[in-house]
CSV table of C-alpha atoms in Angstrom, one decimal:
chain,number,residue,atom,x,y,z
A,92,UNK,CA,0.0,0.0,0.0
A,93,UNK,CA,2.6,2.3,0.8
A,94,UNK,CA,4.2,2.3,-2.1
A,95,UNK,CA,1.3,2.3,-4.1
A,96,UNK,CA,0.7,5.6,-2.5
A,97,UNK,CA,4.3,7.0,-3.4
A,98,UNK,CA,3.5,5.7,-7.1
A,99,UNK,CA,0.6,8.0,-7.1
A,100,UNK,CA,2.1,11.2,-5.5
A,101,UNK,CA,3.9,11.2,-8.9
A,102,UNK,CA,0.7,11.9,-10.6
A,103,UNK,CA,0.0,15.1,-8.0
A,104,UNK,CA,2.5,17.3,-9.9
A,105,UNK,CA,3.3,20.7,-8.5
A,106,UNK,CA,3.0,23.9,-10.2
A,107,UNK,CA,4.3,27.5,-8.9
A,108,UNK,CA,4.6,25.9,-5.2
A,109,UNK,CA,1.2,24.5,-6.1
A,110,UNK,CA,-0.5,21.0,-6.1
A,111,UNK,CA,-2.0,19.9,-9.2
A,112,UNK,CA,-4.5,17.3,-8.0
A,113,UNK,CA,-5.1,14.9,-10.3
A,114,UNK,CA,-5.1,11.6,-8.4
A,115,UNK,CA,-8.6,10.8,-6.9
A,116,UNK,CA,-9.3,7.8,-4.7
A,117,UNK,CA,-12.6,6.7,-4.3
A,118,UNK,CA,-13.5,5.3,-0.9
A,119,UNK,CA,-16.4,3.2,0.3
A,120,UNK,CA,-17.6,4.0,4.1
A,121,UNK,CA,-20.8,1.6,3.3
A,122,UNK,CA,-22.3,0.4,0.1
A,123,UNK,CA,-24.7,3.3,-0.5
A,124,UNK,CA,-21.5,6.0,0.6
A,125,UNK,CA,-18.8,7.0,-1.7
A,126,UNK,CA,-16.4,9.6,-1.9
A,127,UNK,CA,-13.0,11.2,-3.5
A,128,UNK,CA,-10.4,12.5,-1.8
A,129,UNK,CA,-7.0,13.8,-3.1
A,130,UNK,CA,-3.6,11.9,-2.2
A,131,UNK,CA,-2.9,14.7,0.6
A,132,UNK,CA,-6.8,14.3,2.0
A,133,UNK,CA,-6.4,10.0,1.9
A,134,UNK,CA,-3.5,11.0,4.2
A,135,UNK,CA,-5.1,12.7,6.7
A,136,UNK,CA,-8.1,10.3,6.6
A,137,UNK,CA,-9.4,7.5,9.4
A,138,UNK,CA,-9.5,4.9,7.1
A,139,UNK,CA,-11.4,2.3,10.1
A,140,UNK,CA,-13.8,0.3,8.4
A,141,UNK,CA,-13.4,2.1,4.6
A,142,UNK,CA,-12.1,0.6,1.8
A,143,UNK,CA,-10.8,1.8,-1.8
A,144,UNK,CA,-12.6,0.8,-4.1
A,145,UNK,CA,-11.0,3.0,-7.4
A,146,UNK,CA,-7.9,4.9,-8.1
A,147,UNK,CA,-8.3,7.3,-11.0
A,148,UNK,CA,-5.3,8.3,-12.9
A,149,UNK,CA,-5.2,10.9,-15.2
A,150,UNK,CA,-4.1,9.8,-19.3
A,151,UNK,CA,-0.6,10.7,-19.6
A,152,UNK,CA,0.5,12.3,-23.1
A,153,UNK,CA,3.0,10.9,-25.4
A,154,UNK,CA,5.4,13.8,-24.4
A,155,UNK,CA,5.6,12.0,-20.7
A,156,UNK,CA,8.1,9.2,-19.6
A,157,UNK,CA,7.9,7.2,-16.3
A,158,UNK,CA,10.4,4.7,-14.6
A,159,UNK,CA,9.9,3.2,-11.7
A,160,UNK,CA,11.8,0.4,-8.9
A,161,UNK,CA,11.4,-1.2,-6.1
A,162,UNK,CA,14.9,-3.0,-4.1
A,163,UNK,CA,13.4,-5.5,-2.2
A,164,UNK,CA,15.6,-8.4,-0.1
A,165,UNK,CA,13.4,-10.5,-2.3
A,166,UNK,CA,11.5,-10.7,-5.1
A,167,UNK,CA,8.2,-11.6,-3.9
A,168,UNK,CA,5.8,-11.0,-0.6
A,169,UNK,CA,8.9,-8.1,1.0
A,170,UNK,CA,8.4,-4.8,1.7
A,171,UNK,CA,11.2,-2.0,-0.6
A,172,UNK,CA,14.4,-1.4,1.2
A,173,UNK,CA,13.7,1.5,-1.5
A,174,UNK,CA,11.4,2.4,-4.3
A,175,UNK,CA,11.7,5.3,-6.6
A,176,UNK,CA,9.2,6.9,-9.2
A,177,UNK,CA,9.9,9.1,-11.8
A,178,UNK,CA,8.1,11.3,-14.3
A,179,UNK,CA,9.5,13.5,-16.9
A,180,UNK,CA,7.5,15.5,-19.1
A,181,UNK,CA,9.2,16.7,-22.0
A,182,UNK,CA,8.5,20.0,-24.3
A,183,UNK,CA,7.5,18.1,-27.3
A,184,UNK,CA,9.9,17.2,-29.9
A,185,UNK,CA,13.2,18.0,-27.5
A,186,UNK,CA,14.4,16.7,-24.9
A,187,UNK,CA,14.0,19.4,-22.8
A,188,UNK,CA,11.8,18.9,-19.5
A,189,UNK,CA,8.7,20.8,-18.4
A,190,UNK,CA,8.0,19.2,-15.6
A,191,UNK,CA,9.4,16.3,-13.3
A,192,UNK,CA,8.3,14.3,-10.5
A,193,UNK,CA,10.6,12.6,-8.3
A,194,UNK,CA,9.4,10.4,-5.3
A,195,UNK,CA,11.4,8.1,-3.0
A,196,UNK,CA,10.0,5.7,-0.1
A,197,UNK,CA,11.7,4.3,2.6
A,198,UNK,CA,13.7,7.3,3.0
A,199,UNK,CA,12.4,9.0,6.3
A,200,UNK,CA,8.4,9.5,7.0
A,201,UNK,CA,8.9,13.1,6.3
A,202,UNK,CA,10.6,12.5,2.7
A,203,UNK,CA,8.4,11.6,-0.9
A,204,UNK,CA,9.0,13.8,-3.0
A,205,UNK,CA,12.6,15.2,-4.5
A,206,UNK,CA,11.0,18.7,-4.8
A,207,UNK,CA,14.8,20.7,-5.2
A,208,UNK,CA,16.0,18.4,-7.7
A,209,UNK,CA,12.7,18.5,-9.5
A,210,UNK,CA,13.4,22.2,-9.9
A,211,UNK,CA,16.8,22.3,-10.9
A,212,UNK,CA,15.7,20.1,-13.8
A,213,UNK,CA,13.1,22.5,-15.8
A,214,UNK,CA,13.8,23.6,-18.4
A,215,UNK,CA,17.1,20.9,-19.0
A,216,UNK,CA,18.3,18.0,-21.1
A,217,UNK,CA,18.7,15.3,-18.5
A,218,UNK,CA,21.0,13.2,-21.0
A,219,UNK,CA,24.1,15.2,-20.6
A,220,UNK,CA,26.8,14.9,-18.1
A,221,UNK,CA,26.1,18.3,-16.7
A,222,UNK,CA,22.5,18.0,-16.3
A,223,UNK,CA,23.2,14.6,-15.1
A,224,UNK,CA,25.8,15.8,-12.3
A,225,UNK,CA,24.0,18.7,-11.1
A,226,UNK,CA,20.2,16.6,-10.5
A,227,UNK,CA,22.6,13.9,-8.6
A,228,UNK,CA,24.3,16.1,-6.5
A,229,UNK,CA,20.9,18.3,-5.6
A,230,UNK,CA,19.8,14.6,-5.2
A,231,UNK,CA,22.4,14.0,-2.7
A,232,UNK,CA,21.8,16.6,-0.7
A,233,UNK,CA,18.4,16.8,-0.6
A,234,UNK,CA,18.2,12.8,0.6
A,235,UNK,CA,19.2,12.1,4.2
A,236,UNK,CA,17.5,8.4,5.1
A,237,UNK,CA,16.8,7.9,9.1
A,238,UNK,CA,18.4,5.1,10.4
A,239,UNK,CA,16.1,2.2,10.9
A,240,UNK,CA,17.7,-1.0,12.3
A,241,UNK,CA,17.8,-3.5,11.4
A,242,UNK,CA,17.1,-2.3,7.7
A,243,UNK,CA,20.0,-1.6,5.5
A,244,UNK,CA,22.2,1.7,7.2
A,245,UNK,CA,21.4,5.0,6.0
A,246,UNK,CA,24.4,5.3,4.1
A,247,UNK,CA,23.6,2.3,1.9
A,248,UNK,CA,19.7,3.4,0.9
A,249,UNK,CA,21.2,7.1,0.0
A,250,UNK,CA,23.3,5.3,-2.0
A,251,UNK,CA,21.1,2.9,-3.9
A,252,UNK,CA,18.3,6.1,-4.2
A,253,UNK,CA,21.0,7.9,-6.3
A,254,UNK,CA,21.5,4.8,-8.2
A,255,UNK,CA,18.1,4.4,-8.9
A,256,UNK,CA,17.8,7.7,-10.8
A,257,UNK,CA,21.0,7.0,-12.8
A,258,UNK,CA,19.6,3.8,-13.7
A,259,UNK,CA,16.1,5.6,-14.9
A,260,UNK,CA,18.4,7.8,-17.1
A,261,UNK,CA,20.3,5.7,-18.6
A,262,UNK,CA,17.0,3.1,-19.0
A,263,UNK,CA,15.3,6.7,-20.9
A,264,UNK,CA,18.1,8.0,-22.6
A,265,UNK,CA,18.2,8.3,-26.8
A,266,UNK,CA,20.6,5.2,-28.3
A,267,UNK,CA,22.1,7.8,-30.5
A,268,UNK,CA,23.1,10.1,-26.8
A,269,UNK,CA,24.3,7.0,-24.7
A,270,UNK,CA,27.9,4.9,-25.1
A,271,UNK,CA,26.9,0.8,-26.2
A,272,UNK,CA,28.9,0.0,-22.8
A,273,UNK,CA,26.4,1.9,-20.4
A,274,UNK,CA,23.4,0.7,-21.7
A,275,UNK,CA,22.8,-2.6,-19.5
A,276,UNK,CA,22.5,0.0,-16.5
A,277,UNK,CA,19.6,0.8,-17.2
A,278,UNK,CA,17.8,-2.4,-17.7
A,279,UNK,CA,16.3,-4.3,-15.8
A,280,UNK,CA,18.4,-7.8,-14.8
A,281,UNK,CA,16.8,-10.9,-16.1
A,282,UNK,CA,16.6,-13.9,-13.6
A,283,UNK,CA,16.3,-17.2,-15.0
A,284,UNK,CA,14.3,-20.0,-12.9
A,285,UNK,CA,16.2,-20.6,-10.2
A,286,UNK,CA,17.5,-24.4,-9.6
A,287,UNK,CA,20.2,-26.0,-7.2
A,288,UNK,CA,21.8,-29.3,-7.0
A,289,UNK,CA,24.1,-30.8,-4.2
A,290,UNK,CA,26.5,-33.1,-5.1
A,291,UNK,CA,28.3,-35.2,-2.4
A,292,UNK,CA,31.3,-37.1,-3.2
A,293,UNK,CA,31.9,-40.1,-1.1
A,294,UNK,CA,34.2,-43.0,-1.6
A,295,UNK,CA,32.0,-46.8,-2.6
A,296,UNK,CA,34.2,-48.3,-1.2
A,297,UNK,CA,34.3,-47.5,2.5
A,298,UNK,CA,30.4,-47.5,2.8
A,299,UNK,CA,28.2,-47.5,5.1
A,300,UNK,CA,30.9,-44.6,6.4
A,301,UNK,CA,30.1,-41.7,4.4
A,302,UNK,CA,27.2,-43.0,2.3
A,303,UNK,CA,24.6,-40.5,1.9
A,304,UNK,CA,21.4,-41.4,4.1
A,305,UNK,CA,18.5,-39.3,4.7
A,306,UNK,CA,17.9,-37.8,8.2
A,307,UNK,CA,15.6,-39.7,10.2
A,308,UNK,CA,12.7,-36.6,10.4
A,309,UNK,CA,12.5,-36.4,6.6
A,310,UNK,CA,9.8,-38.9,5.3
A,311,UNK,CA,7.6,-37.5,8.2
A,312,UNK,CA,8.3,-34.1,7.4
A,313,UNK,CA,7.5,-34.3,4.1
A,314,UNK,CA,4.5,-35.9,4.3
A,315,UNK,CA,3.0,-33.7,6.9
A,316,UNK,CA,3.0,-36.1,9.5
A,317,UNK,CA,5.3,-34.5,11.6
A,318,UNK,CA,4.0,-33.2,14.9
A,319,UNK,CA,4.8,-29.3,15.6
A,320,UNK,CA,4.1,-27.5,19.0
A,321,UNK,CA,1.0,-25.6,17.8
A,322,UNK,CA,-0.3,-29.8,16.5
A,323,UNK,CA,-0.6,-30.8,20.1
A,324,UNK,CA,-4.1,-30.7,21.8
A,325,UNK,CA,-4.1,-29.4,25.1
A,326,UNK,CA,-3.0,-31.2,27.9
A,327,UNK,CA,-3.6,-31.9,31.5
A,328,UNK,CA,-2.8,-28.6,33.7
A,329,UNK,CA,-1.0,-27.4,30.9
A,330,UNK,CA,0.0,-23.9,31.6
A,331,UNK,CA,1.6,-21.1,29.5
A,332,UNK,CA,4.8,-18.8,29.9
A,333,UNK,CA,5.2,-15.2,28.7
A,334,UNK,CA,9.1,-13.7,28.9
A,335,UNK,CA,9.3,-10.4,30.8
A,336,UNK,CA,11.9,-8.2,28.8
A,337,UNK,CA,14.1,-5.9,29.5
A,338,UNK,CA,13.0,-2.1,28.8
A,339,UNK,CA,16.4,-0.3,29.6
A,340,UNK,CA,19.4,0.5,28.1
A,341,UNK,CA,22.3,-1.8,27.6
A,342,UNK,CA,24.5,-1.6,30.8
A,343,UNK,CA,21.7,-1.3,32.8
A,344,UNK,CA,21.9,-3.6,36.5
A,345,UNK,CA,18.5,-5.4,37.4
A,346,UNK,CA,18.4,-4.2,41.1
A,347,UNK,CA,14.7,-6.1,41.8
A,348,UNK,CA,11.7,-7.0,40.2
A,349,UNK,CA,8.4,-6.1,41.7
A,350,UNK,CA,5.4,-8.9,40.4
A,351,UNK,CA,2.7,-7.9,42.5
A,352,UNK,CA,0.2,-6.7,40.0
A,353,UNK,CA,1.2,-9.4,37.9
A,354,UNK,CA,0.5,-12.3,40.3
A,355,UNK,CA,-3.4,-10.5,41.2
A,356,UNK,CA,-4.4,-11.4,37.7
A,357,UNK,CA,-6.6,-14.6,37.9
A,358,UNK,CA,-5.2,-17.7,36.2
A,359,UNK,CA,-1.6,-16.0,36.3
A,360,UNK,CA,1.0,-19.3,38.3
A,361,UNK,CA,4.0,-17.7,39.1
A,362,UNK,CA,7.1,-15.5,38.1
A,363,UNK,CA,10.8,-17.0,38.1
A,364,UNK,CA,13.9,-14.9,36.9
A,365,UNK,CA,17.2,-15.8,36.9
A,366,UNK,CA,17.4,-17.2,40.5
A,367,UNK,CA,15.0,-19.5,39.8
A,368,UNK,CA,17.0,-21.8,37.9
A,369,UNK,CA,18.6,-24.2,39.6
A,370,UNK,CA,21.1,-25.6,37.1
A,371,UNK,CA,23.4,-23.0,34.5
A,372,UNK,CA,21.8,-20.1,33.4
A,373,UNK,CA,23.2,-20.2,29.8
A,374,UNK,CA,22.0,-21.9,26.1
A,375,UNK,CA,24.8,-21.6,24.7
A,376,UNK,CA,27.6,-23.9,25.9
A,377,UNK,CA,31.1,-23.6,24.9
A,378,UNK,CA,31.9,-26.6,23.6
A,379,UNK,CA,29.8,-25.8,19.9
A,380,UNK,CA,31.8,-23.8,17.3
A,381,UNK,CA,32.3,-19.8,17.3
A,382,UNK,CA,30.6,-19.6,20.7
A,383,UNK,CA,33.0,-17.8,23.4
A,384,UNK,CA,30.6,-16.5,25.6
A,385,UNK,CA,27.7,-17.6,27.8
A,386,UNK,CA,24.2,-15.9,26.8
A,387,UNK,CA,22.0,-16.1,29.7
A,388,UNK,CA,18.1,-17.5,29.3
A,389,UNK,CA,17.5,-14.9,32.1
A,390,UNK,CA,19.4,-11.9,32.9
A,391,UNK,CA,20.9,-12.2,35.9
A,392,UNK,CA,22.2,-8.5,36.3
A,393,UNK,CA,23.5,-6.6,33.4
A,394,UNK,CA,21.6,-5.8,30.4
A,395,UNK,CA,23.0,-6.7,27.2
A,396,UNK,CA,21.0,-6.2,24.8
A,397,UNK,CA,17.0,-3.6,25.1
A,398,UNK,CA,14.3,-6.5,25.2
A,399,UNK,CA,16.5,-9.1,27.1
A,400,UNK,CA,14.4,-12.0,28.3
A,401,UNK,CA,14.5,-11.5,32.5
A,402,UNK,CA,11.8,-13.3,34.0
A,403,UNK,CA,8.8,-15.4,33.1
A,404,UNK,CA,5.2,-15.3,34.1
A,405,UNK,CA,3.3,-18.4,33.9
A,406,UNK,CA,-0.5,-18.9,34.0
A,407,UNK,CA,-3.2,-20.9,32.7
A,408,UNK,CA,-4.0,-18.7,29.4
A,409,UNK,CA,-1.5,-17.2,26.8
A,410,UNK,CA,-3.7,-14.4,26.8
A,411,UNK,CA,-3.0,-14.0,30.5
A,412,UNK,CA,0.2,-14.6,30.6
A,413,UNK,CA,1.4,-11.5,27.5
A,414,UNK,CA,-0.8,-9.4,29.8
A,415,UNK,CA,0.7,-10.1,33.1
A,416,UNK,CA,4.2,-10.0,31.7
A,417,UNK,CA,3.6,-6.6,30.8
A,418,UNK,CA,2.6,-5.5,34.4
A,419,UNK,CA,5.8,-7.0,35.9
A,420,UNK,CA,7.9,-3.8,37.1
A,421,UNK,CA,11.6,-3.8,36.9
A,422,UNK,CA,13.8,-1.6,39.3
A,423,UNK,CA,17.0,-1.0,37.5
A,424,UNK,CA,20.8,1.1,38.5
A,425,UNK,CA,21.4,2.9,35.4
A,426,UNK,CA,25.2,3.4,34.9
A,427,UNK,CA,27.1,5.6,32.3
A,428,UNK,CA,28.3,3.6,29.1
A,429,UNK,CA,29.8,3.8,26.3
A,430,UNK,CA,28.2,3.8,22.8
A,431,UNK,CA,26.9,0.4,21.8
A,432,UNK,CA,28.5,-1.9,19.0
A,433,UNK,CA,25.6,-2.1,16.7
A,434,UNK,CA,27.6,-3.5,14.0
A,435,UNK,CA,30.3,-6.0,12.7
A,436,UNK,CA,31.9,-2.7,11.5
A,437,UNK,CA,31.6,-1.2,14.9
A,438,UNK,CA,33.4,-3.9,16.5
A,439,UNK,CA,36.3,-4.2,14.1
A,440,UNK,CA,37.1,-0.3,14.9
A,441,UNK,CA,36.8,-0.5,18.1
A,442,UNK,CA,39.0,-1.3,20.7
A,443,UNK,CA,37.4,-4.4,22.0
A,444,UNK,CA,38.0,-6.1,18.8
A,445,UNK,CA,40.2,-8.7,20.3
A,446,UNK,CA,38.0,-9.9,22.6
A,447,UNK,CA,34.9,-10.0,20.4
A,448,UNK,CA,36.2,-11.5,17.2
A,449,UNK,CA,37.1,-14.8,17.2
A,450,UNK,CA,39.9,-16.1,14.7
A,451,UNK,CA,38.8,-19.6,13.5
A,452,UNK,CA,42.0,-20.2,11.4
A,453,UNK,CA,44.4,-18.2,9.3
A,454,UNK,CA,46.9,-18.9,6.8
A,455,UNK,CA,49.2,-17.1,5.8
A,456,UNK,CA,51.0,-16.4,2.1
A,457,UNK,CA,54.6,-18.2,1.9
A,458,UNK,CA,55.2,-16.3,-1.1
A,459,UNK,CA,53.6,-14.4,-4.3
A,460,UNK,CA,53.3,-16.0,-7.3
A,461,UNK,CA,54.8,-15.4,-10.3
A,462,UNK,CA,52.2,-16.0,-12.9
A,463,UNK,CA,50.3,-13.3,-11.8
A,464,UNK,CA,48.3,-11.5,-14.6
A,465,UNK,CA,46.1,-9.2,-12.2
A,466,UNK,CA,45.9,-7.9,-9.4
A,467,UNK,CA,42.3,-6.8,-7.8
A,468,UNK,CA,41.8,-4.4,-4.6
A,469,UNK,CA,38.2,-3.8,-3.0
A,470,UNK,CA,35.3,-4.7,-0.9
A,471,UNK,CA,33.3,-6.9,-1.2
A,472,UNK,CA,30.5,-7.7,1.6
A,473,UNK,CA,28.4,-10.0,2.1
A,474,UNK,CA,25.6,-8.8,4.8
A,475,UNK,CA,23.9,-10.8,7.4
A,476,UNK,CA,20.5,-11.9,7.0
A,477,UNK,CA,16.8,-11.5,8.5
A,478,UNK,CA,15.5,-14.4,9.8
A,479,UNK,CA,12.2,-14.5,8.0
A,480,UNK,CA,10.1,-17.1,10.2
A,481,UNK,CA,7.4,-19.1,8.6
A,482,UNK,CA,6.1,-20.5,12.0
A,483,UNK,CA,6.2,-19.1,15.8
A,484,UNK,CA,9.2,-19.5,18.0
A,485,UNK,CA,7.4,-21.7,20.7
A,486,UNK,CA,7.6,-25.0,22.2
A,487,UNK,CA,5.9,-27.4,24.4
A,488,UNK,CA,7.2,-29.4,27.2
A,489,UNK,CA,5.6,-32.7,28.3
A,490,UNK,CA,6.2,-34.2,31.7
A,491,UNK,CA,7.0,-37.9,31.5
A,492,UNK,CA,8.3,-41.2,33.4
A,493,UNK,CA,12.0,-40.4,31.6
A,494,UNK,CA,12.4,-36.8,32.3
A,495,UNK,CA,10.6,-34.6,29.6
A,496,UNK,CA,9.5,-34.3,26.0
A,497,UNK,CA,10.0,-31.4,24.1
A,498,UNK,CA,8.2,-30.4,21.0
């Protein structure tokens, strides 16, 4: 929707500091009520139980040209990391612009439309250099994204939002006004079906050791039989936990938890923190690659991260439970610290590197070969990625004879 809305703001082009409406939307408040509002009205309006029902766009002439993108992290069912629109109209037969209409999203709330480079561009040919240079660098200073972990850094969509208009230029310019070798810029990249295969080399003649088997879950996974946490039917006395998280700063110390309201609430059980647990306090032993630390399932005293898991309240609802967790209070000691490592980047310049980063193994050149046609230098980065869950992170525990099942 949102960016279906930017889209559209291209269409509300602005003449002498004035708005040209010429986007209506028509909105449904029951069957028998209808009405239009502008793009700037829809804005403003409580849209509870309404519904769009039209979008009327205006004809565009032949002297118009439009581009637009969205960058997503994938292609399908993702919202734009950012999306651009663009829309040129030309004095007919030049290449001179009349008007232009420049929108971003996903740059700040405040931020749609590019309104100083839309005027720097009247009455120019955007397919020369110059013209080129000057609408980028009025572009780059007009467009200062918010930071919005943990979507890309602000640097990064600035970036790619400058991009995006070279690309559109280079997608609209003339043949006869653009080098061969800078075409591909501006189209857009073809993606074949996607396919994989995994090949495992093993050796015949040492089998079973190293013969490929399936893994014991996979015929019941596959075939739907498998039985998840939210499968199970309810069981006897079964009871439900809610985490209490941390709402300070990192560095903060727990000095005591106060779970009086919390525990008035009928159906709530109990609350346990970090005390409570009779055995270690950690799920993440040592012994498993890359892991140097402890985490704690509780927080025992010093906040790591905002939103830290410190307690639980259990009671006989889930319902109950969220609500009771929210009522637990939490008396902290707030100290002075330093500013928090958000970042790999962060952590390599700072001066806790050493004891943060963990050096698996490193090898070292013996010497530099002498058949060396090129050498590269650069960057090249390859960010972390979003977990993108297709189920909730729950579980259920079963008492039994043995000790306990966990689903």
């Amino acid at each position: 929707m949102i960016y279906i809305i930017e889209l559209l703001c291209l269409y509300d082009v602005k003449f002498d500091n004035k708005t040209q409406v010429n986007v209506l939307l028509i909105i449904a408040e029951d069957v028998n009520k209808k009405k239009s509002l502008s793009l700037p009205e829809f804005l403003k309006t409580n849209m509870k139980r309404k519904i769009i029902i039209n979008v009327m766009l205006p004809p565009l002439s032949r002297c118009h040209i439009f581009k637009s993108y969205k960058i997503m992290p994938r292609s399908q069912n993702a919202h734009a990391v950012v999306n651009a629109g663009f829309l040129f109209k030309l004095k007919r037969n030049t290449n001179y612009i009349e008007n232009a209409t420049i929108v971003y999203g996903s740059i700040s709330p405040k931020f749609i439309h590019a309104s100083k480079t839309e005027a720097v561009l009247i009455g120019k040919d955007p397919y020369i250099n110059e013209t080129l240079q000057l609408a980028l660098k009025t572009l780059s200073d007009e467009i200062n994204p918010e930071e919005a972990p943990p979507e890309p850094s602000s640097a990064y969509r600035k970036m790619l939002a400058l991009a995006l208009y070279y690309k559109a230029i280079l997608s609209l310019c003339p043949a006869d006004k653009l080098d061969p070798k800078y075409r591909s810029g501006g189209e857009a990249i073809k993606r074949q079906t996607s396919k994989g295969t995994q090949i495992f080399d093993t050796d015949k003649s040492v089998w079973p050791l190293n013969q490929p088997v399936p893994k014991l879950e996979a015929l019941v996974q596959c075939s739907g039989e498998a039985t998840f946490a939210n499968d199970l039917p309810t069981q006897t006395d079964e009871v439900f936990g809610a985490f209490v998280c941390a709402d300070a700063k990192p560095g903060s110390i727990i000095q005591e938890f106060d779970a009086s309201e919390a525990l008035k609430i009928p159906g709530v059980v109990a609350f346990y923190s970090a005390k409570d647990i009779p055995g270690d306090n950690s799920f993440t032993p040592l012994n498993l690659p890359f892991l140097t630390v402890k985490e704690e399932i509780m927080c025992s005293k010093e906040i790591k991260f905002y939103g830290q898991a410190v307690g639980i309240i259990i009671a006989n609802r889930e319902k109950v439970a969220n609500r009771a967790a929210e009522l637990v209070k939490i008396k902290y000691q707030s100290v002075d610290i330093k500013k928090p490592l958000i970042t790999i980047e962060d952590v390599l310049k700072s001066p806790e590197k050493n004891q943060r980063v963990t050096t698996d193994k490193t090898v070292e050149p013996t010497d530099i070969g002498h058949d060396v046609k090129c050498v590269l230098h650069g960057d090249f980065k390859i960010d972390t990625q979003y977990h993108y869950y297709m189920e909730p992170q729950t579980c259920v525990t079963k008492l039994t004879e043995d000790g306990m099942e966990v689903y």
